[in-house]
Short mmCIF file of C-alpha atoms in Angstrom, two decimals:
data_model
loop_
_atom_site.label_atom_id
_atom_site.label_comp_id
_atom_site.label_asym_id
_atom_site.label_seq_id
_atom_site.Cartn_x
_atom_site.Cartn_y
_atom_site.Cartn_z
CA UNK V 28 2.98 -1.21 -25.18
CA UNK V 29 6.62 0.19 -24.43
CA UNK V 30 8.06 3.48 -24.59
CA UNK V 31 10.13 1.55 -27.84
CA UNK V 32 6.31 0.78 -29.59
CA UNK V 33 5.17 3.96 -28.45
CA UNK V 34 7.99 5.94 -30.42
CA UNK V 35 7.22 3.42 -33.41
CA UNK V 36 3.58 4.56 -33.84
CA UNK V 37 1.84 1.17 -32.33
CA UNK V 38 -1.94 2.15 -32.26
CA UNK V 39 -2.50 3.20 -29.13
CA UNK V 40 -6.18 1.56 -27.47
CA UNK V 41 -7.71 1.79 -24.37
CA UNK V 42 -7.49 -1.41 -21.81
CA UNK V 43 -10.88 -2.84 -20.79
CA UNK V 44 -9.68 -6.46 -18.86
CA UNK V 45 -10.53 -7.91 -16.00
CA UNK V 46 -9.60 -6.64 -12.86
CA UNK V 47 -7.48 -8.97 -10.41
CA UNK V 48 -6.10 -7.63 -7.05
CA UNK V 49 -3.84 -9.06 -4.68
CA UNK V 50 -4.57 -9.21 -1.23
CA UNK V 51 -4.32 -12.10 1.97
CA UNK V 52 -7.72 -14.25 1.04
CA UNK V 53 -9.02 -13.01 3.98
CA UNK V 54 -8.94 -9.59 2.98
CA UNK V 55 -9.45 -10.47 -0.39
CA UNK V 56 -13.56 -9.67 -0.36
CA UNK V 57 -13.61 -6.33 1.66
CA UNK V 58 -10.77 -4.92 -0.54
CA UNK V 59 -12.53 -6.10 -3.97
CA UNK V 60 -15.75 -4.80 -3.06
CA UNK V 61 -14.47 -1.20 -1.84
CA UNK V 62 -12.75 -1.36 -5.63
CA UNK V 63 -15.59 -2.20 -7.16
CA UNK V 64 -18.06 0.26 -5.54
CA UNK V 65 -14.92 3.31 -5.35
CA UNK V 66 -12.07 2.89 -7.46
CA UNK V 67 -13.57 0.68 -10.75
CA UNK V 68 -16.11 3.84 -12.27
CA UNK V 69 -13.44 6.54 -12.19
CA UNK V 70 -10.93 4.37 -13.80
CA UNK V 71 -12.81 3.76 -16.61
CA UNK V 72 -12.95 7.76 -16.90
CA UNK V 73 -9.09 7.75 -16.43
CA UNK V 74 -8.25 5.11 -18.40
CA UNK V 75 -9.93 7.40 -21.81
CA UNK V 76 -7.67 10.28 -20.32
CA UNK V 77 -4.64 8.16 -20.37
CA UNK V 78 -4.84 7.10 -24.13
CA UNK V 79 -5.81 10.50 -24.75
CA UNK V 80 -2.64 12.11 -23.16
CA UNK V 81 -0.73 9.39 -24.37
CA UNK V 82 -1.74 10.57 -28.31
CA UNK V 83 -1.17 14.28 -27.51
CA UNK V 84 2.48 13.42 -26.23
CA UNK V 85 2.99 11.44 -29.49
CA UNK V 86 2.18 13.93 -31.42
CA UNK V 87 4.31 16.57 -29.68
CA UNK V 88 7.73 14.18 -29.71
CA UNK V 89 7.01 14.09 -33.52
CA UNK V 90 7.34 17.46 -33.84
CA UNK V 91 9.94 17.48 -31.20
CA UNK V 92 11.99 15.31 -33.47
CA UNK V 93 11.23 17.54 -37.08
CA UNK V 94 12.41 20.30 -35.54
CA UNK V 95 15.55 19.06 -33.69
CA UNK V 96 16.42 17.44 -37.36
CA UNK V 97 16.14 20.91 -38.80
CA UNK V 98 18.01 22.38 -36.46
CA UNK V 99 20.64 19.74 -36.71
CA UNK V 100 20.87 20.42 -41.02
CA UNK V 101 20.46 24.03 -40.10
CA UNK V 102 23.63 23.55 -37.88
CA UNK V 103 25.58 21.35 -40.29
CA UNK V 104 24.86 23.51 -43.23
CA UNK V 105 25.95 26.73 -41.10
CA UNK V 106 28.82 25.20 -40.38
CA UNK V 107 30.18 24.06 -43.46
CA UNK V 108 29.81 27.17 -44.97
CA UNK V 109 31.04 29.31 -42.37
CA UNK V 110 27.83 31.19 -41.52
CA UNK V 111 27.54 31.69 -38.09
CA UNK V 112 26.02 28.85 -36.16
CA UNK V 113 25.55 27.55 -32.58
CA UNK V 114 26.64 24.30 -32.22
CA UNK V 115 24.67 23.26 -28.54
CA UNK V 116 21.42 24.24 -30.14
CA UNK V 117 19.86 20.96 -31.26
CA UNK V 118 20.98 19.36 -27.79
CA UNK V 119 19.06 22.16 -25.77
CA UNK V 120 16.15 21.76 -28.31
CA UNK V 121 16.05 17.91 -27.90
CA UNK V 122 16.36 18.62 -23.77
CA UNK V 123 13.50 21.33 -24.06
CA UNK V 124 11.49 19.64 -26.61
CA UNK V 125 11.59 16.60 -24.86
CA UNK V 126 10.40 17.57 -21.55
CA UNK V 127 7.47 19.77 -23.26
CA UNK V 128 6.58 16.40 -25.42
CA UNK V 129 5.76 14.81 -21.79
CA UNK V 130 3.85 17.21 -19.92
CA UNK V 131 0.51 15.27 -20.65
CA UNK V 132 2.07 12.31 -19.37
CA UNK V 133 3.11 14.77 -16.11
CA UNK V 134 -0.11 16.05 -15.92
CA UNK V 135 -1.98 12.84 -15.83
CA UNK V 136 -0.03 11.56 -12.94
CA UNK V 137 -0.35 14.55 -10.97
CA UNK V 138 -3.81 14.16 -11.21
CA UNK V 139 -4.09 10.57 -10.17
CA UNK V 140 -2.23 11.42 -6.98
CA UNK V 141 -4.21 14.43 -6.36
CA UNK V 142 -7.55 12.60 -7.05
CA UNK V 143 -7.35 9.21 -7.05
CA UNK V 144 -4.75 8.77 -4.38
CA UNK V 145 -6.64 9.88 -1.71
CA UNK V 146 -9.20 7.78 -2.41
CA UNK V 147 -8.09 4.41 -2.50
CA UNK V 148 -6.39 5.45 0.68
CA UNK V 149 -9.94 5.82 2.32
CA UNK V 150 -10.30 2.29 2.31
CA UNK V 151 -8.34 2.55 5.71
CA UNK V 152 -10.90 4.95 6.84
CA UNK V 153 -12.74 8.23 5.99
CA UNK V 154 -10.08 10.11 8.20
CA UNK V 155 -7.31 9.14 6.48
CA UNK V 156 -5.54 11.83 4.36
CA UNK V 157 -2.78 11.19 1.31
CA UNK V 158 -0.84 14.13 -0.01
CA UNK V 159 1.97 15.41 -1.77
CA UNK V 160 2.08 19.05 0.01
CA UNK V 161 2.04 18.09 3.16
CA UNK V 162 4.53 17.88 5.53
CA UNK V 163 5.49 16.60 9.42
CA UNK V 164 7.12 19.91 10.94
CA UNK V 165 11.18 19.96 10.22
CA UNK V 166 11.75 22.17 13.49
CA UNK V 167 10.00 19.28 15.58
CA UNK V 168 12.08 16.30 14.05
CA UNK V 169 15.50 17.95 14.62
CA UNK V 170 14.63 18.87 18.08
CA UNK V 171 13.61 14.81 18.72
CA UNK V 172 17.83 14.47 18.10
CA UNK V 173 17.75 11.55 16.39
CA UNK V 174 18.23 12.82 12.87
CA UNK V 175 21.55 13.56 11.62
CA UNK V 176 22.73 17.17 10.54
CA UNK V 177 22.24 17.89 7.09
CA UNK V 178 22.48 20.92 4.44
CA UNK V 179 19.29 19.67 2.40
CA UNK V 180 15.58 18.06 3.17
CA UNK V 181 13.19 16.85 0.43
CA UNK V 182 9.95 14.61 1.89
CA UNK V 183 7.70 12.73 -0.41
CA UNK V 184 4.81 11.00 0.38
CA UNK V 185 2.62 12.11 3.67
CA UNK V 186 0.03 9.52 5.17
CA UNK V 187 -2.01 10.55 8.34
CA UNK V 188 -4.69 8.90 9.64
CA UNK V 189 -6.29 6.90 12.71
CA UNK V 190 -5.63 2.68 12.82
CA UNK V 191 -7.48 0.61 16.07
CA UNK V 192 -7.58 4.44 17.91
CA UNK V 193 -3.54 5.24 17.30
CA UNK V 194 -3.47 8.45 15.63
CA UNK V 195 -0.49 8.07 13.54
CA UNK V 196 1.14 10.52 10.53
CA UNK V 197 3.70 8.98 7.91
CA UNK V 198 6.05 11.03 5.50
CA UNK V 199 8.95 9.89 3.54
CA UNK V 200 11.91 11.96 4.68
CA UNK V 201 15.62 12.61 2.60
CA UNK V 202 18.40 14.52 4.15
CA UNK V 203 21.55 14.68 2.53
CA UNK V 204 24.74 16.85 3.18
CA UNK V 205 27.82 17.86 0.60
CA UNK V 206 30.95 16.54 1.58
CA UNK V 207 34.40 17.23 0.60
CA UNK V 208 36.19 14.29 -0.63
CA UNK V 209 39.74 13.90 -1.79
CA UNK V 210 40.34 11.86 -4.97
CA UNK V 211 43.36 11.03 -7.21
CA UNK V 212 43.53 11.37 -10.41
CA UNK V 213 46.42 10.82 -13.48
CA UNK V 214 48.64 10.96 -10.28
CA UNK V 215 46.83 13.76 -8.86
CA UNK V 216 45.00 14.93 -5.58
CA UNK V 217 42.72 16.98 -5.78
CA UNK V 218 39.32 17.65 -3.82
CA UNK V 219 35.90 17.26 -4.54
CA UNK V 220 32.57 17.94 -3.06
CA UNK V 221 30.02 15.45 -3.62
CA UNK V 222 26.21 14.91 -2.39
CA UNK V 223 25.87 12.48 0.49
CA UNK V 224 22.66 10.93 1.55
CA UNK V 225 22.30 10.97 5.31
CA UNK V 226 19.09 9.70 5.68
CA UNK V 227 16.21 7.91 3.70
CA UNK V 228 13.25 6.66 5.01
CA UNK V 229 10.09 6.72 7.00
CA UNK V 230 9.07 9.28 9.66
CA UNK V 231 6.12 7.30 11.84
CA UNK V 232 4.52 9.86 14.74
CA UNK V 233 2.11 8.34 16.70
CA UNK V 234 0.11 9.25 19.98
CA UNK V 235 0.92 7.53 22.87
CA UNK V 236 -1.33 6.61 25.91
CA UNK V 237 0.99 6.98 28.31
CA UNK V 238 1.81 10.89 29.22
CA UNK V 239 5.29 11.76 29.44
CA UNK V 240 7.23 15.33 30.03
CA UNK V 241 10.72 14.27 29.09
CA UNK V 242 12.90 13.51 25.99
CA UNK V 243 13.89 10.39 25.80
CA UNK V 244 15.74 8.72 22.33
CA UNK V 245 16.49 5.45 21.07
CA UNK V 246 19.14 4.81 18.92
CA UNK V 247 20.92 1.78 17.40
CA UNK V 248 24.14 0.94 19.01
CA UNK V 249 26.99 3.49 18.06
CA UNK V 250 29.61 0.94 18.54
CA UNK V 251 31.80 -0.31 21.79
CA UNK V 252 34.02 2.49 21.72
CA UNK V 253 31.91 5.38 21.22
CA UNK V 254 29.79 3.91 24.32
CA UNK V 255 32.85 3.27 26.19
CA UNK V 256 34.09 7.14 25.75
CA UNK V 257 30.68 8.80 26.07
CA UNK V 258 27.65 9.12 28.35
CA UNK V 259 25.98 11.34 26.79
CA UNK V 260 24.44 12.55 23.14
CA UNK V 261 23.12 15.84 22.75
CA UNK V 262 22.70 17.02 25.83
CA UNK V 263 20.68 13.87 26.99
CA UNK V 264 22.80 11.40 29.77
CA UNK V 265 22.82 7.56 28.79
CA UNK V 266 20.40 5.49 30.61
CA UNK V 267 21.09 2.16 31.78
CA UNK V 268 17.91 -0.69 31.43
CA UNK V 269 17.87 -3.78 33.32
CA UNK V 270 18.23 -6.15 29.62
CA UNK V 271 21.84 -7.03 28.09
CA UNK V 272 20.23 -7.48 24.62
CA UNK V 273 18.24 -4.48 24.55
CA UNK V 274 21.52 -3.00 25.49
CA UNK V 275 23.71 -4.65 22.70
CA UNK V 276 21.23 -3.30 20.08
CA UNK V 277 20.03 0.19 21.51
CA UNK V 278 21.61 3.23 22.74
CA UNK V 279 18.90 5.10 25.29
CA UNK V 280 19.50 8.64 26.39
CA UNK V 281 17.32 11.22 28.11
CA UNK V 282 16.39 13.56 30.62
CA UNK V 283 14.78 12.33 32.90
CA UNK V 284 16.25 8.65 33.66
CA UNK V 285 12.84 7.91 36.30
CA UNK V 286 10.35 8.22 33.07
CA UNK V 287 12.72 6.70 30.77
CA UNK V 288 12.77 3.41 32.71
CA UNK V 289 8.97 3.61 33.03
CA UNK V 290 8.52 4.27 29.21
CA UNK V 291 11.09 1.25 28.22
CA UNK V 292 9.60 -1.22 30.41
CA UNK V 293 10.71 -4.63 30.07
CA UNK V 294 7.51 -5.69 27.43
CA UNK V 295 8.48 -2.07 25.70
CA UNK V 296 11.55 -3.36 25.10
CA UNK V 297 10.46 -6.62 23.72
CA UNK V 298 8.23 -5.16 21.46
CA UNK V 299 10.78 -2.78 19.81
CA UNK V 300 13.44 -5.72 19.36
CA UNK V 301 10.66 -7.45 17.09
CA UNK V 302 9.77 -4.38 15.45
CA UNK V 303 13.68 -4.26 14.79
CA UNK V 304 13.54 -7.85 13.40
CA UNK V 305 10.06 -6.66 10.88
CA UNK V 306 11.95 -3.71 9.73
CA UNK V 307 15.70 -5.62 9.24
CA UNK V 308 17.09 -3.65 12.25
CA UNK V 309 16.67 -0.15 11.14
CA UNK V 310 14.62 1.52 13.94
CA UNK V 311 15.47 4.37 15.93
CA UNK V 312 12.82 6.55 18.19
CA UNK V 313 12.38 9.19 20.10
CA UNK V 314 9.13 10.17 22.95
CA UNK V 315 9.31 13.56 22.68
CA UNK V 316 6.26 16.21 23.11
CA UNK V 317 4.32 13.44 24.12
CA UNK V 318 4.34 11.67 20.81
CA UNK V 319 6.47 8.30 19.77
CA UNK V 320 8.33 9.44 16.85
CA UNK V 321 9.62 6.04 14.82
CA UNK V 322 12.36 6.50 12.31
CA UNK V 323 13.04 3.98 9.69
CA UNK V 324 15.81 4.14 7.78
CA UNK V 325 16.35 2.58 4.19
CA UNK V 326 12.81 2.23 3.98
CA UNK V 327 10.56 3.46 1.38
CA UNK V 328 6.80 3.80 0.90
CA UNK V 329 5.58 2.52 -2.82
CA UNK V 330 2.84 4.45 -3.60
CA UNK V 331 4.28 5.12 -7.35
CA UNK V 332 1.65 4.62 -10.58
CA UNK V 333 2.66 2.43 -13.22
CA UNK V 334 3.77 2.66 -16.05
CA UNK V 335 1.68 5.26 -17.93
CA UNK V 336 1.54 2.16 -20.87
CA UNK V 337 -0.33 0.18 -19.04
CA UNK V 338 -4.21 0.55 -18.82
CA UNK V 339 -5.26 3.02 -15.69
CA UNK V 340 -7.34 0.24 -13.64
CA UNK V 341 -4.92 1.40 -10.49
CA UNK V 342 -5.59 -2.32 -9.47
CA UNK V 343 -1.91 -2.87 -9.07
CA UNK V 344 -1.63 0.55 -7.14
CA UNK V 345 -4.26 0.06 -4.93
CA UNK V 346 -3.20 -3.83 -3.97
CA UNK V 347 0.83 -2.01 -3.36
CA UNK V 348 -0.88 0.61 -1.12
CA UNK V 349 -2.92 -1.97 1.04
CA UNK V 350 0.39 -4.59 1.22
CA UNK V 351 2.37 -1.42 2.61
CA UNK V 352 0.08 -0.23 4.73
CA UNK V 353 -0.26 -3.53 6.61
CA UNK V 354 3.25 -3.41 6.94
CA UNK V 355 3.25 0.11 8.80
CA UNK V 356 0.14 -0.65 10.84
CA UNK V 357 2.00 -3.64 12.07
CA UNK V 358 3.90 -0.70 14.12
CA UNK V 359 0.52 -0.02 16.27
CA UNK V 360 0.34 -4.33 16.42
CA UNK V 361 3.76 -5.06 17.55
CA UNK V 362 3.89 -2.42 20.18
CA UNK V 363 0.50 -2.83 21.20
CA UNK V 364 0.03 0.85 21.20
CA UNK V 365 -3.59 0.17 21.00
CA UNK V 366 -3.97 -0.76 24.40
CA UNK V 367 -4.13 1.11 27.21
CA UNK V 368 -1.61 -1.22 29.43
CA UNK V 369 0.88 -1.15 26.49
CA UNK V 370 2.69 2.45 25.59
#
């Protein structure tokens, strides 16, 4: 079923198949059997609830649409007599209608992240928590100084948890900024302000087992003349490592230039070069409050449902969710935060 059939009255029936999820082979078993034992009896619950929310919206966008059409011939007939009419009103009923036709399809998605969500992230371990609400705090990743300034913040999905004894919190993290632009137009300047997005991506915090007391950043490389003309960025002083290539990819500030050098050690810096290469070059990070704060821009976290036509096995969703969590536990791997002679 499409939203096309949908419209079109197709019968709508709930989806009883076979359930396949994808996985390495040799992760294969433990994730099927934490499915089958966790996940598979709710969905069969939720998958009644979808077709039932799915024939309550129907039957709201069908009375959406009778009453837009009379208030379309209400509007036409006002109009060619000369009766007083309002010509937006069928528009803001189709707007208004529309989004009250949908709420059961909102509703049921709000509960399968605030019920089901959780769950299949347990799979990682009991400790792990998923949420919507929560948040990393804003005052702490502005002071890190590796963000960019910014007018607006939304965050979206927040993951915190414990993987091989790394306590580590994720959250999706927007920041964008209005900017005034000049454009031309029919031979005319004229200035604009549109919405620019500054950041998108992952915020990664994770505990470290070295202690530190400083603030030290990492930051791709600004470019040779913006090195050349400054030593410093926000108050931190530039700190020079023993590797060329580290160099040529990172900037490194901080304030304390002694514990910088013994935080970037020369395996440190390997590490973060191939964690540079996983991610496609996007990673900046800060050690600041004695945490490793990893920033990834251009990154996002899939942890959406699908569509709301297809039968609510959350197979697919729960094989997305392990793929991309391998992906960010191959942070902890990489930099070998898991052992005590590593960070």
């Amino acid at each position: 079923m499409n939203i096309l059939t949908f419209i079109l009255g197709v019968p709508i029936r709930a989806v009883r198949t076979p359930v396949n999820l994808s996985a390495d082979l040799e992760a294969l078993p433990q994730l099927q059997a934490y499915y089958d034992k966790n996940i598979a009896p709710i969905s069969r619950k939720y998958e009644t609830q979808r077709v039932a929310c799915l024939k309550a919206a129907r039957k709201r966008l069908y009375l959406s649409f009778m009453i837009v059409l009379g208030l379309t011939l209400l509007t036409v007939i006002g109009y060619r007599s000369g009766v007083a009419y309002f010509p937006p009103l069928p528009l803001l009923a189709l707007l208004g209608l529309g989004w009250w036709s949908f709420a059961p399809v909102r509703d049921f998605k709000q509960s399968v992240q605030q019920y089901v969500y959780p769950l299949m992230f347990k799979y990682f371990g009991d400790e792990f928590v998923y949420s919507r609400e929560m948040r990393l705090d804003l005052n702490r990743l502005v002071a890190a100084k590796v963000l960019p300034h910014y007018d607006k913040v939304r965050f979206g999905d927040y993951i915190q948890g414990s993987y091989q004894g790394v306590d580590l919190i994720i959250n999706e993290l927007t920041l964008t900024k209005k900017v005034k632009v000049e454009t031309q137009d029919n031979n005319r300047r004229r200035t604009v302000t549109r919405t620019h997005t500054l950041f998108h991506g992952l915020v990664v915090e994770l505990n470290s087992h070295k202690a530190f007391t400083g603030h030290t950043v990492v930051l791709r490389d600004r470019g040779g003349l913006v090195n050349f003309v400054s030593d410093s960025y926000a108050g931190l002083t530039r700190v020079k490592l023993e590797d060329p290539q580290f160099e040529k990819e990172f900037d490194v500030f901080s304030t304390d230039q002694v514990e910088s050098r013994y935080l970037l050690n020369t395996v440190f810096m390997e590490r973060l070069q191939q964690l540079a290469k996983h991610f496609g070059g996007n990673v900046q990070c800060a050690f600041f409050r004695n945490k490793l704060m990893i920033f990834l821009p251009n990154r996002s976290i899939h942890f959406k449902m699908q569509s709301i036509f297809n039968g609510a096995t959350f197979s697919a969703e729960f094989s997305q969710i392990n793929r991309e969590m391998k992906q960010l536990f191959a942070i902890i791997e990489i930099l070998k935060l898991n052992q005590h002679t590593g960070l």
